[in-house]
PDB file of C-alpha atoms in Angstrom:
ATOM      1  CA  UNK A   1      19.607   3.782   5.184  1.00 48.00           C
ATOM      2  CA  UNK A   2      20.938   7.152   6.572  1.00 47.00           C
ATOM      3  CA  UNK A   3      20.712   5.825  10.404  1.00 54.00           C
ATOM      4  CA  UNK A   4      22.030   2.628   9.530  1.00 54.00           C
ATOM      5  CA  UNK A   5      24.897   4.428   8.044  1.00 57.00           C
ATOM      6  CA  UNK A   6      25.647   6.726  11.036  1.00 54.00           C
ATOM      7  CA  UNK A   7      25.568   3.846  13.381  1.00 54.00           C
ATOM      8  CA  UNK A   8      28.049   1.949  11.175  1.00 52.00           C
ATOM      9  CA  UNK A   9      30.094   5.330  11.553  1.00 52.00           C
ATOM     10  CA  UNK A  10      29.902   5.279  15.189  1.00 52.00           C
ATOM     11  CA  UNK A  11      30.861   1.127  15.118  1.00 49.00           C
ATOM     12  CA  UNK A  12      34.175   1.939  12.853  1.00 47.00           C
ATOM     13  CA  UNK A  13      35.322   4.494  15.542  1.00 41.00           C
ATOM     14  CA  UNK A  14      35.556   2.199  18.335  1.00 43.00           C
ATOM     15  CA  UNK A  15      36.817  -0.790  16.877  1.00 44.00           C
ATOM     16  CA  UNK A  16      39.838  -2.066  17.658  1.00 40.00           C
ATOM     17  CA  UNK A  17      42.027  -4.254  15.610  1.00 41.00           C
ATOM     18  CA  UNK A  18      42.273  -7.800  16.436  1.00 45.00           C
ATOM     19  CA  UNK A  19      44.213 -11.023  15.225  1.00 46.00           C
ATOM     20  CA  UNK A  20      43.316 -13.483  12.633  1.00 47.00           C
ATOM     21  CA  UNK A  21      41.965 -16.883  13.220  1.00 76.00           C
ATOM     22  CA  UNK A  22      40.729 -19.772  10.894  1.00 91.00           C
ATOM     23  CA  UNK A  23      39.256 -17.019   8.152  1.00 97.00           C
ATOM     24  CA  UNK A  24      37.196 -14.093   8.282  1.00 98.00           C
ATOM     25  CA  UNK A  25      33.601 -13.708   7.409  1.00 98.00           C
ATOM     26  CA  UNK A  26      30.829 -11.631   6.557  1.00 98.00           C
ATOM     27  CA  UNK A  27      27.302 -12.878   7.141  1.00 98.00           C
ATOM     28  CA  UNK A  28      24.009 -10.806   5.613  1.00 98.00           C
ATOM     29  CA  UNK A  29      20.676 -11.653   7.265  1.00 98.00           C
ATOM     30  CA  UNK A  30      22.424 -12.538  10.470  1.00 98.00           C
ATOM     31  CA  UNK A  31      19.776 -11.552  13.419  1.00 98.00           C
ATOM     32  CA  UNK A  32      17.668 -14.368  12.607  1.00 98.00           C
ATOM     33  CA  UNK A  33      17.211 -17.619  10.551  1.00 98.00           C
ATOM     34  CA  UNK A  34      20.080 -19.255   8.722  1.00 98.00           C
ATOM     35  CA  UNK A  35      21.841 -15.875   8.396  1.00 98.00           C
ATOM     36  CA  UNK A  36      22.444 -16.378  12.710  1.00 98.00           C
ATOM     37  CA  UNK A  37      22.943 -20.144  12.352  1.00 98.00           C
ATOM     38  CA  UNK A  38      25.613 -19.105   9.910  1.00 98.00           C
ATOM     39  CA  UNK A  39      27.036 -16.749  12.000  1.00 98.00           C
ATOM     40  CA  UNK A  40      27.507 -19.159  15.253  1.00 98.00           C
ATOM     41  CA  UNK A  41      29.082 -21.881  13.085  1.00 98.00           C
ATOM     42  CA  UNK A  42      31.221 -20.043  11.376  1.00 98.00           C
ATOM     43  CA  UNK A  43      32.475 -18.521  14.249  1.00 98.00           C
ATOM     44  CA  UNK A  44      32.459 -21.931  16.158  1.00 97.00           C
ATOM     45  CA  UNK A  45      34.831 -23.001  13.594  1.00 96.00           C
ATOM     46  CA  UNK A  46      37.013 -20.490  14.472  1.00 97.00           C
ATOM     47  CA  UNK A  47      36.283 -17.631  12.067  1.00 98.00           C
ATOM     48  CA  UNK A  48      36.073 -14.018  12.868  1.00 98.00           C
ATOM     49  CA  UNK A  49      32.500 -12.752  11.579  1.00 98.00           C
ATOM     50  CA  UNK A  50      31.029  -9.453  10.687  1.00 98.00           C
ATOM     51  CA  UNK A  51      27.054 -10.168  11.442  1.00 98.00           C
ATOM     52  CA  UNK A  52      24.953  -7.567   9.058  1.00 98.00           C
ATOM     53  CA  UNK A  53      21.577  -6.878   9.416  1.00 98.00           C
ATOM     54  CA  UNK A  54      19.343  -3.999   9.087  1.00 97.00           C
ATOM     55  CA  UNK A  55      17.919  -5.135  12.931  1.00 97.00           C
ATOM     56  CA  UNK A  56      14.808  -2.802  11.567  1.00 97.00           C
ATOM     57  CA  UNK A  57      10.758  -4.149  10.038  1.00 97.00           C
ATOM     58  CA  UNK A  58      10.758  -3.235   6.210  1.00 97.00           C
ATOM     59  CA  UNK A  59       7.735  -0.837   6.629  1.00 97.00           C
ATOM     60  CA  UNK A  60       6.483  -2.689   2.544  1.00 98.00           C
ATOM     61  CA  UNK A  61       6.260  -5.906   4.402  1.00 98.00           C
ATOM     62  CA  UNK A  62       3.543  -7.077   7.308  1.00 96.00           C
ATOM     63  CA  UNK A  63       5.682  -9.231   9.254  1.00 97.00           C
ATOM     64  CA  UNK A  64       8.541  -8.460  11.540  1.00 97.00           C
ATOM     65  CA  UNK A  65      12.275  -8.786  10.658  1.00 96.00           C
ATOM     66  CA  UNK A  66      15.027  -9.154  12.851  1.00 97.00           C
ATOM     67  CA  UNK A  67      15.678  -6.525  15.482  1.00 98.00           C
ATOM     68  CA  UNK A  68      18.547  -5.131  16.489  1.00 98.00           C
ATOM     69  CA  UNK A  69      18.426  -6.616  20.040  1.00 98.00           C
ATOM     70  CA  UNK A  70      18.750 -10.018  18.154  1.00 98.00           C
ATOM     71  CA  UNK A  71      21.749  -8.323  15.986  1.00 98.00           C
ATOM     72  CA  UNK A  72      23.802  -7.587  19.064  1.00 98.00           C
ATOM     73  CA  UNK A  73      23.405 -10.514  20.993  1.00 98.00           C
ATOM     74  CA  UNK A  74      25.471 -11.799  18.582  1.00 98.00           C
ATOM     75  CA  UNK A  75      28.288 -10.063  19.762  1.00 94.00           C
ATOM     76  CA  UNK A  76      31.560 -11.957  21.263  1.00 96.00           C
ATOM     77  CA  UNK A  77      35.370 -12.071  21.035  1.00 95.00           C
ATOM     78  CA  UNK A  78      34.758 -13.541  17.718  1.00 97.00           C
ATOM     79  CA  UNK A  79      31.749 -11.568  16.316  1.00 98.00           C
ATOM     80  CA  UNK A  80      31.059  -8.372  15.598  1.00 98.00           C
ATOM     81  CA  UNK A  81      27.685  -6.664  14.914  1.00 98.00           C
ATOM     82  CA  UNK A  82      27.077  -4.175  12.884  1.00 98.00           C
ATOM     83  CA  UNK A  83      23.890  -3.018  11.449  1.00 98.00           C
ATOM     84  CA  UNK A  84      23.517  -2.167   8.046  1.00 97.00           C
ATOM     85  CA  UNK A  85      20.969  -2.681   5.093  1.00 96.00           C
ATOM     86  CA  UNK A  86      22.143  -4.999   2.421  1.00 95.00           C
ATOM     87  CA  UNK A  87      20.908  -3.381  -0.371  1.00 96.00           C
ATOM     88  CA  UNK A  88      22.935  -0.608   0.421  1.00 98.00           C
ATOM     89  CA  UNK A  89      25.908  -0.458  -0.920  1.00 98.00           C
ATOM     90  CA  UNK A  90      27.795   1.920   0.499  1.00 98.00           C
ATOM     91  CA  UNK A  91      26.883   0.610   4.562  1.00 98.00           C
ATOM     92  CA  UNK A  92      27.561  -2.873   3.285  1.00 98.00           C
ATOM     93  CA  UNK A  93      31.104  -1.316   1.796  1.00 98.00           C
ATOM     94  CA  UNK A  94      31.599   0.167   5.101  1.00 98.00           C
ATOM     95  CA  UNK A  95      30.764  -3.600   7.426  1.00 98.00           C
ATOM     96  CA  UNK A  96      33.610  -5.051   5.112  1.00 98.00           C
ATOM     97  CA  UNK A  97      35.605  -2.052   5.871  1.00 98.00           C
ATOM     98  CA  UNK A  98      35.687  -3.320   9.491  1.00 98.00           C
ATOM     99  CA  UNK A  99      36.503  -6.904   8.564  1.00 98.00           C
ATOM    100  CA  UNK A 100      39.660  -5.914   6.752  1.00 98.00           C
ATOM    101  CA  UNK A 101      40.557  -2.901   9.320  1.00 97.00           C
ATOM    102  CA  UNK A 102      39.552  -4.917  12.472  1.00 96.00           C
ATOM    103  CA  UNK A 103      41.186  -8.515  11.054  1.00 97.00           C
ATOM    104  CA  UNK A 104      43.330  -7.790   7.753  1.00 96.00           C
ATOM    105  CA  UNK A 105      40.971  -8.851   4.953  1.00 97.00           C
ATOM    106  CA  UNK A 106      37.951 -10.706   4.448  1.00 98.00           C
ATOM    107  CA  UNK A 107      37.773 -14.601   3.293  1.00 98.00           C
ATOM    108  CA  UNK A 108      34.435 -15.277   3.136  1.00 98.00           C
ATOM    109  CA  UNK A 109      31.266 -13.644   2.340  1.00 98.00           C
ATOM    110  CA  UNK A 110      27.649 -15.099   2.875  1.00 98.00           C
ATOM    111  CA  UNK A 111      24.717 -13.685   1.655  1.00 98.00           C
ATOM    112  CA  UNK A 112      21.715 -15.075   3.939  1.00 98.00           C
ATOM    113  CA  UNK A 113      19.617 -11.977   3.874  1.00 98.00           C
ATOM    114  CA  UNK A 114      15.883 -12.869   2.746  1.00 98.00           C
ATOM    115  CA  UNK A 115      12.684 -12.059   2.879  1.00 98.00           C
ATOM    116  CA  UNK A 116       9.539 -13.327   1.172  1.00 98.00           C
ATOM    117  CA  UNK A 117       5.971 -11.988   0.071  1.00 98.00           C
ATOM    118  CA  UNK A 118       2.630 -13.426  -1.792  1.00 98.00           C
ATOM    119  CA  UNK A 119      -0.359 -15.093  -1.522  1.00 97.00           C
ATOM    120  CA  UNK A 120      -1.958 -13.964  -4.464  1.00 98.00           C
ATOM    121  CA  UNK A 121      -0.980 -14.090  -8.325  1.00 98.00           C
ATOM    122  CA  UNK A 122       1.728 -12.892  -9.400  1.00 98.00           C
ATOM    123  CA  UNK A 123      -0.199 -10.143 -11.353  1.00 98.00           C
ATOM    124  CA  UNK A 124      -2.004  -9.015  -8.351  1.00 98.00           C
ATOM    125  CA  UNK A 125       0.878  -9.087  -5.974  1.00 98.00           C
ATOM    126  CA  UNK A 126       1.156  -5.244  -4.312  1.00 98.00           C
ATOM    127  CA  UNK A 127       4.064  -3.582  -6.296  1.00 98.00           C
ATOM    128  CA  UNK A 128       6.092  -2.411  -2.944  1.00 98.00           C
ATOM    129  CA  UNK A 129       5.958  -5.787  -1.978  1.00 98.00           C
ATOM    130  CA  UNK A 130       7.236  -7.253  -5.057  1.00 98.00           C
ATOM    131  CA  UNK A 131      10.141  -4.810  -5.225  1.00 98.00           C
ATOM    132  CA  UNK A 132      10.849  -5.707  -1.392  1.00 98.00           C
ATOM    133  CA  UNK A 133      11.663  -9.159  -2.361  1.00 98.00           C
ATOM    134  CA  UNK A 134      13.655  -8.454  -5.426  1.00 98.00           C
ATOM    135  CA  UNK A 135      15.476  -5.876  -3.667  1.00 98.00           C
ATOM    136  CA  UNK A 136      16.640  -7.817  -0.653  1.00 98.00           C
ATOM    137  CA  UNK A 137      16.529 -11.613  -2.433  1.00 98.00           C
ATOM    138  CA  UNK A 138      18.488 -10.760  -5.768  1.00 98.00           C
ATOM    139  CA  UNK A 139      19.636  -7.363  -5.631  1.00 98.00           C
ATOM    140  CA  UNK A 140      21.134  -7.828  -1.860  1.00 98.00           C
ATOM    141  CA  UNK A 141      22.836 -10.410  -3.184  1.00 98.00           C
ATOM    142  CA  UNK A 142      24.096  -8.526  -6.230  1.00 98.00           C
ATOM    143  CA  UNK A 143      25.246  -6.035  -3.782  1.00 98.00           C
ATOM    144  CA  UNK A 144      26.875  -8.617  -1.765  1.00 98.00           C
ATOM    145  CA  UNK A 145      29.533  -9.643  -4.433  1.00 98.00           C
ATOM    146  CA  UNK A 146      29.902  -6.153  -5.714  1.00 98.00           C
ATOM    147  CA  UNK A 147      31.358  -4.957  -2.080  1.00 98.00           C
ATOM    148  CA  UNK A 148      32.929  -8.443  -1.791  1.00 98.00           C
ATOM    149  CA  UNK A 149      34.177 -10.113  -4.235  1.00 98.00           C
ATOM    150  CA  UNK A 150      37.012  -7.042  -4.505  1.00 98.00           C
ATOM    151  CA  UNK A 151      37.754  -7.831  -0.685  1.00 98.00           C
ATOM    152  CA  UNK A 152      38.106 -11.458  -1.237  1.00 98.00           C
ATOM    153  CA  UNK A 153      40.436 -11.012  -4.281  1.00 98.00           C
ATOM    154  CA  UNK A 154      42.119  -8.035  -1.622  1.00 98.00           C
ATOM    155  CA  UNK A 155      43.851 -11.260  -0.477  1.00 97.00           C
ATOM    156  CA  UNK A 156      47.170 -12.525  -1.474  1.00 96.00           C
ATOM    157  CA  UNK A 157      47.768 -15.436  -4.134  1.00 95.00           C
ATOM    158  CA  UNK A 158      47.080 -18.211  -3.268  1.00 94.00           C
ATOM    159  CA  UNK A 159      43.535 -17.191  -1.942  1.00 95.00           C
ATOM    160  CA  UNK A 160      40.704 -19.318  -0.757  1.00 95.00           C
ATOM    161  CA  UNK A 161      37.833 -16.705  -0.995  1.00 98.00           C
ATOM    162  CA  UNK A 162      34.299 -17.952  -0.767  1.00 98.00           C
ATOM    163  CA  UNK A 163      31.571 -16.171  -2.031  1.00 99.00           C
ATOM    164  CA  UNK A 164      28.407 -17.829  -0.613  1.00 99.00           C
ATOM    165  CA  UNK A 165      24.618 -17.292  -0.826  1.00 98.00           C
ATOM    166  CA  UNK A 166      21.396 -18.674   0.724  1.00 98.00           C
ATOM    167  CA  UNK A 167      18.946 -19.135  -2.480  1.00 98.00           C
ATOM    168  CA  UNK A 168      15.816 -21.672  -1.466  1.00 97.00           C
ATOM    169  CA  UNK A 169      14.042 -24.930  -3.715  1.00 96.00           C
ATOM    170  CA  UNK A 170      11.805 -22.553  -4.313  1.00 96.00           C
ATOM    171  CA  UNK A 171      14.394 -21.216  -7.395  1.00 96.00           C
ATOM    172  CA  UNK A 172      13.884 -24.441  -9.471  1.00 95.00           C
ATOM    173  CA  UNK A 173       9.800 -24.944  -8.299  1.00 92.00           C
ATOM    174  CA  UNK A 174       6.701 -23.058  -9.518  1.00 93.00           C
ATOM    175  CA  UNK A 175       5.320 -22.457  -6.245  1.00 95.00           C
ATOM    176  CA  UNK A 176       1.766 -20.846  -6.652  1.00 97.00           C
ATOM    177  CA  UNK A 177       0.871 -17.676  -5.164  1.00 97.00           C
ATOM    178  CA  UNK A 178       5.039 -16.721  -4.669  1.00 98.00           C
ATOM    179  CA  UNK A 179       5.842 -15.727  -7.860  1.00 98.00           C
ATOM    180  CA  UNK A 180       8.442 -13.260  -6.492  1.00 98.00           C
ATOM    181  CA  UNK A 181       9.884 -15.120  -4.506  1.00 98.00           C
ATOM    182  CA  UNK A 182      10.913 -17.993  -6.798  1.00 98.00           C
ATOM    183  CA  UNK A 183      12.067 -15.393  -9.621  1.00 98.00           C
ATOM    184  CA  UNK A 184      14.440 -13.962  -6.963  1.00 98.00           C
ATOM    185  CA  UNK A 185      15.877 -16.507  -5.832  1.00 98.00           C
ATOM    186  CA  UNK A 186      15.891 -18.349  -9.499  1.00 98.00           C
ATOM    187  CA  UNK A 187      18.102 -15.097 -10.237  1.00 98.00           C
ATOM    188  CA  UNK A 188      20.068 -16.283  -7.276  1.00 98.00           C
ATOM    189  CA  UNK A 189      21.316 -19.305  -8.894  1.00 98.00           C
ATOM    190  CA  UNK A 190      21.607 -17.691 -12.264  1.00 98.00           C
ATOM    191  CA  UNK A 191      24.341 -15.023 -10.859  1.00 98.00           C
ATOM    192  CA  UNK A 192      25.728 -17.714  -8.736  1.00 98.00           C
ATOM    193  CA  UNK A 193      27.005 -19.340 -11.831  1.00 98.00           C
ATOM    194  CA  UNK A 194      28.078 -16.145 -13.927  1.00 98.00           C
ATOM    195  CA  UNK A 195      30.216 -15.512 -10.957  1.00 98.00           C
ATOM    196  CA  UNK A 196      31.789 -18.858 -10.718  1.00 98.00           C
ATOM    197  CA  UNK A 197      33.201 -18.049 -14.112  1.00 98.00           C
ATOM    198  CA  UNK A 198      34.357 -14.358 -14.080  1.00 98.00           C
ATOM    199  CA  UNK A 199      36.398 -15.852 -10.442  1.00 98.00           C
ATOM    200  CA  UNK A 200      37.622 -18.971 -12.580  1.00 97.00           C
ATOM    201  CA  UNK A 201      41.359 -19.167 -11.806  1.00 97.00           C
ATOM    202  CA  UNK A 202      41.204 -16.330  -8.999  1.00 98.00           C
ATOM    203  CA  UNK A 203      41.125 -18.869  -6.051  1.00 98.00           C
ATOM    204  CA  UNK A 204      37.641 -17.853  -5.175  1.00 98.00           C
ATOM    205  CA  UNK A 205      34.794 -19.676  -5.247  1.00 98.00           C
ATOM    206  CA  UNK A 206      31.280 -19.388  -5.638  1.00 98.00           C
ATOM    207  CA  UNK A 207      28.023 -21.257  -4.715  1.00 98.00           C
ATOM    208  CA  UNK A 208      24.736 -21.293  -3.627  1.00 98.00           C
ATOM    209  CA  UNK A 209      22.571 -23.308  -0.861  1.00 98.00           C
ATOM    210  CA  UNK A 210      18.953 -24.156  -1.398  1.00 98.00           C
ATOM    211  CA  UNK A 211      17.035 -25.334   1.701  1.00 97.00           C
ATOM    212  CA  UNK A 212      13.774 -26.841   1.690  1.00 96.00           C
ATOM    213  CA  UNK A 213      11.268 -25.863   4.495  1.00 96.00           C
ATOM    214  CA  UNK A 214      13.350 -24.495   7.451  1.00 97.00           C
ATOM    215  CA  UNK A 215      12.297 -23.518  10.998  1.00 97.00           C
ATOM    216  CA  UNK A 216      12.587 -19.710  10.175  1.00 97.00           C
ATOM    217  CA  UNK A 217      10.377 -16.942  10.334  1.00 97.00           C
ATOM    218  CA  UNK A 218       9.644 -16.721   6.220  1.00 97.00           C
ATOM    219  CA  UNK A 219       8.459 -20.038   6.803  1.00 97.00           C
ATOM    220  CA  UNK A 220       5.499 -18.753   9.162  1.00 97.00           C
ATOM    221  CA  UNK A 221       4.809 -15.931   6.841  1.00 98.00           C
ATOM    222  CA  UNK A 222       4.342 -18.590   3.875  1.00 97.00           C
ATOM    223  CA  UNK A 223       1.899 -20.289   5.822  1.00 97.00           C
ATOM    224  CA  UNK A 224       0.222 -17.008   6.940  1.00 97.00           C
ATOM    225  CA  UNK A 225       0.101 -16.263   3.207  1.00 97.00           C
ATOM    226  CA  UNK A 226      -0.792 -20.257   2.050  1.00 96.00           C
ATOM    227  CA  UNK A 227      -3.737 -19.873   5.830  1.00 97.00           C
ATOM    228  CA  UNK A 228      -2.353 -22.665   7.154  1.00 97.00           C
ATOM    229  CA  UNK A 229      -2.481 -23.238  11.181  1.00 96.00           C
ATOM    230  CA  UNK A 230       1.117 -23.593  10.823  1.00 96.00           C
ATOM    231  CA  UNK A 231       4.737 -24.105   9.316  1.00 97.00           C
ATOM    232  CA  UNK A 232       4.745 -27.545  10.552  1.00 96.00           C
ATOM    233  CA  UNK A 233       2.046 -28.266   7.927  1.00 96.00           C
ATOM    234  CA  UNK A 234       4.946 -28.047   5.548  1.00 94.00           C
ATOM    235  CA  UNK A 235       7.152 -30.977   6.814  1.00 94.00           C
ATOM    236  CA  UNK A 236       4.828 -33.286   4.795  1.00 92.00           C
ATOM    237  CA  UNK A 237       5.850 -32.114   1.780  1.00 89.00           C
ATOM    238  CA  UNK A 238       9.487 -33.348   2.582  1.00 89.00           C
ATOM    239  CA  UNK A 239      10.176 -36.944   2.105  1.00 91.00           C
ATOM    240  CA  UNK A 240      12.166 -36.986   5.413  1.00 89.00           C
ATOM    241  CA  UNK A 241       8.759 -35.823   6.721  1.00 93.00           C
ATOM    242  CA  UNK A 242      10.124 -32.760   9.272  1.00 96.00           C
ATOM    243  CA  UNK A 243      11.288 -29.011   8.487  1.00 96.00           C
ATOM    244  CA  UNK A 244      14.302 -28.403   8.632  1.00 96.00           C
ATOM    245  CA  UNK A 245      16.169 -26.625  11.585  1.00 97.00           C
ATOM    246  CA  UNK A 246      18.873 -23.314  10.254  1.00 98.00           C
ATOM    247  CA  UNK A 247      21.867 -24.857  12.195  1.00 98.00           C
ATOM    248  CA  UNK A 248      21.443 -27.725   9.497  1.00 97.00           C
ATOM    249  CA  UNK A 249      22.235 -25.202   6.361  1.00 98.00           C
ATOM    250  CA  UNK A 250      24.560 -23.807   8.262  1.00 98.00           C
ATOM    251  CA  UNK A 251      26.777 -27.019   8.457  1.00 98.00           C
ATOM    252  CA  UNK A 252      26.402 -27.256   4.683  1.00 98.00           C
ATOM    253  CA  UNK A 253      27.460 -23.106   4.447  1.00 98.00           C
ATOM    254  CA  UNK A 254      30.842 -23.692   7.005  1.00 98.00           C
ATOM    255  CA  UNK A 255      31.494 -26.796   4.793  1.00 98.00           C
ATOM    256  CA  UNK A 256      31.389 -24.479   1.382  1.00 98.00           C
ATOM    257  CA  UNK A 257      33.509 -21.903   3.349  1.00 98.00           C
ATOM    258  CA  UNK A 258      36.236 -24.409   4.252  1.00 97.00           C
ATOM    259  CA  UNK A 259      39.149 -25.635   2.223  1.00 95.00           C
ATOM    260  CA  UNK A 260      37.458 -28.790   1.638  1.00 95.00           C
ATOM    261  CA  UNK A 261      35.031 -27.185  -0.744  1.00 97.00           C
ATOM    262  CA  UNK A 262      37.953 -25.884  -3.099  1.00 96.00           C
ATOM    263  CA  UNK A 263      36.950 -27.604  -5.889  1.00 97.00           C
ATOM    264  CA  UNK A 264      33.315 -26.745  -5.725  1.00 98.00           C
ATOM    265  CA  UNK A 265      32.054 -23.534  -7.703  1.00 98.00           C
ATOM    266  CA  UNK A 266      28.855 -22.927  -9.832  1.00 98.00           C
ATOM    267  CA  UNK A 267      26.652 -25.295  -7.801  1.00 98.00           C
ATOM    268  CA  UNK A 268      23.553 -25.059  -6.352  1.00 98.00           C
ATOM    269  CA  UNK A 269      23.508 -27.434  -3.597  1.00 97.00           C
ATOM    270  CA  UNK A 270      19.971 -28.588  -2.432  1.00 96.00           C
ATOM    271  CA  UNK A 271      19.832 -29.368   1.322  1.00 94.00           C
ATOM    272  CA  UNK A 272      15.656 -29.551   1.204  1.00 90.00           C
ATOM    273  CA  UNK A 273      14.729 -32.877   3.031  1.00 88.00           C
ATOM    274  CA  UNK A 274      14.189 -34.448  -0.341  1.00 88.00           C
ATOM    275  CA  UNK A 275      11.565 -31.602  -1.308  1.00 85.00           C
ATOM    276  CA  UNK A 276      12.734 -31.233  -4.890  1.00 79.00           C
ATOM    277  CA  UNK A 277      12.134 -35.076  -5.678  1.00 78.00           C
TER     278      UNK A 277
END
């Protein structure tokens, strides 16, 4: 967290400040996955986006995250990159810092950050690894409003703030073996709609996405942890018979962070393939 935090030092001293577009957005999770899908709609919509991600392996978890070579190549006239844990809430304080320095306030926040752990019972899960996935699936999320749901209410009445996060199926299946993982992201939800009320009659909305199996890399560690040859074994379990691809959520996330979406807040909106039928 310290590095992460002097980089994001080094970021605010350079930045200049720019104009404002369509909105502006901050993105968790963004070097890979929906979290980058996000990112390049959004931004191909017209929104200026802050793209957080630690860029860094969690040294509890045996697969790789996103780096920071993935972080940066997000970087454009549009996007900025700026590296930063999401369960920390003083760098994640400091990434919408820039948004309202660099672009006079923030409009959206999306939290996409995720990761995932299992393959045993819940009882005989390894403890770091447990706390890795509450820590980045429910409390990175928790950290996400507390850091942004002040910036989004920052804005003048009448505000259109969206408070967004990426939660899975997985919070409204039992899925064997990922006992973790479906209590986080269950908890997901469950905030999701606590905050919908507390923002009632603020202008700011909140919701939450639930994809089915998508073409990201949690996918291939749930089939490394379910010893499957591969993700695509998963597709069958959809009715539309195929994973799903990130840039697909992320229509669904640029459509909740639009105007259209105004009078949606509380939901949990399944875009799965069909998997929880």
């Amino acid at each position: 967290m310290t590095s992460s935090r002097t980089r994001l030092a080094r970021q605010r001293s350079r930045l200049p400040v720019g104009g404002r577009a369509r909105g502006v957005a901050l993105v968790t999770g963004a070097a890979r996955g929906i979290g980058r899908a996000a990112v390049r709609r959004l931004s191909a919509e017209g929104f200026n986006v802050v793209a957080v991600d630690r860029g860094a392996d969690d040294p509890r978890l045996p697969y790789s995250m996103g780096t920071m070579a993935e972080l940066q190549s997000l970087g454009n006239e549009r996007v900025v990159a700026i590296p930063a844990d999401t369960c920390d809430a003083e760098a994640l304080a400091g990434a919408v810092e820039i948004a309202e320095r660099r672009w006079g306030g923030l409009d959206v926040m999306v939290a996409a950050a995720g990761v995932i752990a299992g393959g045993v019972p819940a009882w005989e899960l390894d403890a770091e690894q447990e706390r890795a996935v509450l820590e980045v699936n429910l409390y990175g999320v928790l950290t996400a409003a507390r850091v942004g749901i002040p910036a989004l209410l920052r804005r003048p009445e009448p505000r259109h703030g969206r408070f967004i996060a990426v939660a899975s199926t997985a919070a409204t299946r039992g899925l064997p073996m990922l006992a973790a993982y479906c209590a986080s992201k269950a908890g997901v939800t469950g905030l999701i709609r606590a905050l919908a009320v507390e923002l009632g009659g603020t202008g700011v909305t909140a919701n939450a996405v639930s994809p089915g199996s998508t073409r990201t890399s949690i996918l291939d560690e749930t089939a490394r942890l379910y010893e499957l040859a591969s993700a695509e074994a998963f597709a069958a379990q959809q009715p539309h018979g195929r994973l799903l691809d990130p840039e697909e959520i992320a229509g669904l996330i640029a459509w909740l962070a639009g105007p259209e979406s105004a009078g949606a807040t509380g939901g949990d909106y399944p875009f799965d393939g069909g998997l929880a039928l």
